[in-house]
């Protein structure tokens, strides 16, 4: 199934809500073993938080090989691709940690966020 992301959420891929919307649409298809393509043609702006919610949390439920087989992205700008790649790598590392490691990372993030 191909999803034209800008047609669904607009040209800005920047919010947690938009990312969660994409996740909720693609998760059932991936869970059923169906391939999903996310087409970003026309998308102009990207933030990590969007990809964290749209893609990053998939690594909680799927292994990397499964996602590589079932999920594809197309037409990302160089900045969008860089942001996507960074989020994917960070999520792989995070979900590879045990529960205690994840809790430690979460505590650091919460502490850092309190300073803003």
PDB file of C-alpha atoms in Angstrom:
ATOM      1  CA  UNK A   1       0.000   0.000   0.000  1.00  0.00           C
ATOM      2  CA  UNK A   2       1.345   3.413  -0.968  1.00  0.00           C
ATOM      3  CA  UNK A   3       0.648   6.425   1.237  1.00  0.00           C
ATOM      4  CA  UNK A   4       1.183   9.918  -0.201  1.00  0.00           C
ATOM      5  CA  UNK A   5       2.223  11.626   3.021  1.00  0.00           C
ATOM      6  CA  UNK A   6       1.790  15.286   1.945  1.00  0.00           C
ATOM      7  CA  UNK A   7      -1.736  14.519   0.757  1.00  0.00           C
ATOM      8  CA  UNK A   8      -2.528  13.140   4.193  1.00  0.00           C
ATOM      9  CA  UNK A   9      -0.856  15.619   6.541  1.00  0.00           C
ATOM     10  CA  UNK A  10       0.413  18.469   4.361  1.00  0.00           C
ATOM     11  CA  UNK A  11       3.912  19.413   3.267  1.00  0.00           C
ATOM     12  CA  UNK A  12       5.248  19.791   6.813  1.00  0.00           C
ATOM     13  CA  UNK A  13       6.213  16.556   8.572  1.00  0.00           C
ATOM     14  CA  UNK A  14       6.876  18.165  11.895  1.00  0.00           C
ATOM     15  CA  UNK A  15       4.506  17.140  14.671  1.00  0.00           C
ATOM     16  CA  UNK A  16       4.021  14.279  17.061  1.00  0.00           C
ATOM     17  CA  UNK A  17       0.339  14.159  16.111  1.00  0.00           C
ATOM     18  CA  UNK A  18       1.079  13.804  12.393  1.00  0.00           C
ATOM     19  CA  UNK A  19       3.652  11.108  13.058  1.00  0.00           C
ATOM     20  CA  UNK A  20       1.237   9.197  15.285  1.00  0.00           C
ATOM     21  CA  UNK A  21      -1.438   9.448  12.586  1.00  0.00           C
ATOM     22  CA  UNK A  22       0.914   7.822  10.070  1.00  0.00           C
ATOM     23  CA  UNK A  23       1.960   5.137  12.575  1.00  0.00           C
ATOM     24  CA  UNK A  24      -1.661   4.230  13.306  1.00  0.00           C
ATOM     25  CA  UNK A  25      -2.397   3.875   9.589  1.00  0.00           C
ATOM     26  CA  UNK A  26       0.595   1.738   8.683  1.00  0.00           C
ATOM     27  CA  UNK A  27       0.961  -0.413  11.796  1.00  0.00           C
ATOM     28  CA  UNK A  28      -1.985  -2.761  11.026  1.00  0.00           C
ATOM     29  CA  UNK A  29      -0.739  -3.370   7.482  1.00  0.00           C
ATOM     30  CA  UNK A  30       2.795  -4.110   8.659  1.00  0.00           C
ATOM     31  CA  UNK A  31       1.418  -6.356  11.402  1.00  0.00           C
ATOM     32  CA  UNK A  32      -0.441  -8.290   8.691  1.00  0.00           C
ATOM     33  CA  UNK A  33       2.808  -8.675   6.716  1.00  0.00           C
ATOM     34  CA  UNK A  34       1.723  -6.290   3.955  1.00  0.00           C
ATOM     35  CA  UNK A  35       4.286  -3.973   2.349  1.00  0.00           C
ATOM     36  CA  UNK A  36       3.920  -0.225   2.921  1.00  0.00           C
ATOM     37  CA  UNK A  37       5.464   2.627   0.954  1.00  0.00           C
ATOM     38  CA  UNK A  38       5.576   6.119   2.415  1.00  0.00           C
ATOM     39  CA  UNK A  39       5.852   8.596  -0.466  1.00  0.00           C
ATOM     40  CA  UNK A  40       7.122  12.004   0.614  1.00  0.00           C
ATOM     41  CA  UNK A  41       6.945  13.723  -2.806  1.00  0.00           C
ATOM     42  CA  UNK A  42       6.041  17.331  -2.063  1.00  0.00           C
ATOM     43  CA  UNK A  43       7.017  17.258   1.610  1.00  0.00           C
ATOM     44  CA  UNK A  44       9.196  20.239   2.452  1.00  0.00           C
ATOM     45  CA  UNK A  45       9.999  20.299   6.169  1.00  0.00           C
ATOM     46  CA  UNK A  46      10.898  17.536   8.589  1.00  0.00           C
ATOM     47  CA  UNK A  47      11.469  17.246  12.309  1.00  0.00           C
ATOM     48  CA  UNK A  48      12.760  14.249  14.193  1.00  0.00           C
ATOM     49  CA  UNK A  49       9.666  14.138  16.387  1.00  0.00           C
ATOM     50  CA  UNK A  50       7.534  13.314  13.335  1.00  0.00           C
ATOM     51  CA  UNK A  51       9.737  10.364  12.387  1.00  0.00           C
ATOM     52  CA  UNK A  52      10.038   9.251  16.022  1.00  0.00           C
ATOM     53  CA  UNK A  53       6.291   8.756  16.166  1.00  0.00           C
ATOM     54  CA  UNK A  54       5.709   7.622  12.574  1.00  0.00           C
ATOM     55  CA  UNK A  55       8.653   5.225  12.278  1.00  0.00           C
ATOM     56  CA  UNK A  56      10.780   5.031  15.410  1.00  0.00           C
ATOM     57  CA  UNK A  57       8.192   3.337  17.560  1.00  0.00           C
ATOM     58  CA  UNK A  58       7.740   0.610  14.927  1.00  0.00           C
ATOM     59  CA  UNK A  59      11.066  -0.778  16.134  1.00  0.00           C
ATOM     60  CA  UNK A  60       9.410  -1.556  19.451  1.00  0.00           C
ATOM     61  CA  UNK A  61       7.209  -4.120  17.688  1.00  0.00           C
ATOM     62  CA  UNK A  62       9.139  -5.199  14.589  1.00  0.00           C
ATOM     63  CA  UNK A  63      12.709  -6.265  14.061  1.00  0.00           C
ATOM     64  CA  UNK A  64      14.885  -4.388  11.596  1.00  0.00           C
ATOM     65  CA  UNK A  65      14.824  -7.169   8.978  1.00  0.00           C
ATOM     66  CA  UNK A  66      11.022  -7.173   8.940  1.00  0.00           C
ATOM     67  CA  UNK A  67      10.853  -3.410   8.549  1.00  0.00           C
ATOM     68  CA  UNK A  68      13.512  -3.458   5.829  1.00  0.00           C
ATOM     69  CA  UNK A  69      11.403  -6.006   3.972  1.00  0.00           C
ATOM     70  CA  UNK A  70       7.979  -4.405   4.452  1.00  0.00           C
ATOM     71  CA  UNK A  71       8.544  -0.655   4.806  1.00  0.00           C
ATOM     72  CA  UNK A  72       9.924   1.635   2.140  1.00  0.00           C
ATOM     73  CA  UNK A  73      10.174   5.392   1.898  1.00  0.00           C
ATOM     74  CA  UNK A  74      10.446   7.327  -1.318  1.00  0.00           C
ATOM     75  CA  UNK A  75      10.983  10.874  -2.517  1.00  0.00           C
ATOM     76  CA  UNK A  76      12.550  12.214   0.659  1.00  0.00           C
ATOM     77  CA  UNK A  77      14.657  15.321   0.231  1.00  0.00           C
ATOM     78  CA  UNK A  78      18.290  14.992   1.356  1.00  0.00           C
ATOM     79  CA  UNK A  79      17.424  16.681   4.676  1.00  0.00           C
ATOM     80  CA  UNK A  80      14.370  14.454   5.098  1.00  0.00           C
ATOM     81  CA  UNK A  81      16.428  11.338   4.379  1.00  0.00           C
ATOM     82  CA  UNK A  82      19.105  12.406   6.843  1.00  0.00           C
ATOM     83  CA  UNK A  83      16.489  13.028   9.541  1.00  0.00           C
ATOM     84  CA  UNK A  84      14.776   9.709   8.820  1.00  0.00           C
ATOM     85  CA  UNK A  85      18.069   7.792   8.908  1.00  0.00           C
ATOM     86  CA  UNK A  86      19.111   9.381  12.199  1.00  0.00           C
ATOM     87  CA  UNK A  87      15.768   8.601  13.850  1.00  0.00           C
ATOM     88  CA  UNK A  88      15.824   5.017  12.560  1.00  0.00           C
ATOM     89  CA  UNK A  89      19.347   4.435  13.904  1.00  0.00           C
ATOM     90  CA  UNK A  90      18.540   6.011  17.267  1.00  0.00           C
ATOM     91  CA  UNK A  91      15.368   3.920  17.592  1.00  0.00           C
ATOM     92  CA  UNK A  92      17.293   0.742  16.719  1.00  0.00           C
ATOM     93  CA  UNK A  93      19.773   1.473  19.465  1.00  0.00           C
ATOM     94  CA  UNK A  94      17.081   2.425  21.988  1.00  0.00           C
ATOM     95  CA  UNK A  95      14.934  -0.668  21.452  1.00  0.00           C
ATOM     96  CA  UNK A  96      18.019  -2.899  21.517  1.00  0.00           C
ATOM     97  CA  UNK A  97      18.547  -1.862  25.152  1.00  0.00           C
ATOM     98  CA  UNK A  98      17.045  -3.819  28.000  1.00  0.00           C
ATOM     99  CA  UNK A  99      14.254  -2.249  30.059  1.00  0.00           C
ATOM    100  CA  UNK A 100      16.679  -0.699  32.546  1.00  0.00           C
ATOM    101  CA  UNK A 101      18.702   0.876  29.754  1.00  0.00           C
ATOM    102  CA  UNK A 102      15.558   2.350  28.231  1.00  0.00           C
ATOM    103  CA  UNK A 103      14.512   3.710  31.632  1.00  0.00           C
ATOM    104  CA  UNK A 104      17.919   5.370  32.031  1.00  0.00           C
ATOM    105  CA  UNK A 105      17.644   7.026  28.620  1.00  0.00           C
ATOM    106  CA  UNK A 106      14.077   8.148  29.387  1.00  0.00           C
ATOM    107  CA  UNK A 107      15.220   9.717  32.676  1.00  0.00           C
ATOM    108  CA  UNK A 108      17.990  11.638  30.923  1.00  0.00           C
ATOM    109  CA  UNK A 109      15.602  12.936  28.268  1.00  0.00           C
ATOM    110  CA  UNK A 110      13.090  14.046  30.898  1.00  0.00           C
ATOM    111  CA  UNK A 111      15.814  15.770  32.902  1.00  0.00           C
ATOM    112  CA  UNK A 112      17.136  17.576  29.828  1.00  0.00           C
ATOM    113  CA  UNK A 113      13.642  18.629  28.769  1.00  0.00           C
ATOM    114  CA  UNK A 114      13.092  20.241  32.166  1.00  0.00           C
ATOM    115  CA  UNK A 115      15.887  22.712  31.359  1.00  0.00           C
ATOM    116  CA  UNK A 116      14.056  24.140  28.360  1.00  0.00           C
TER     117      UNK A 116
END
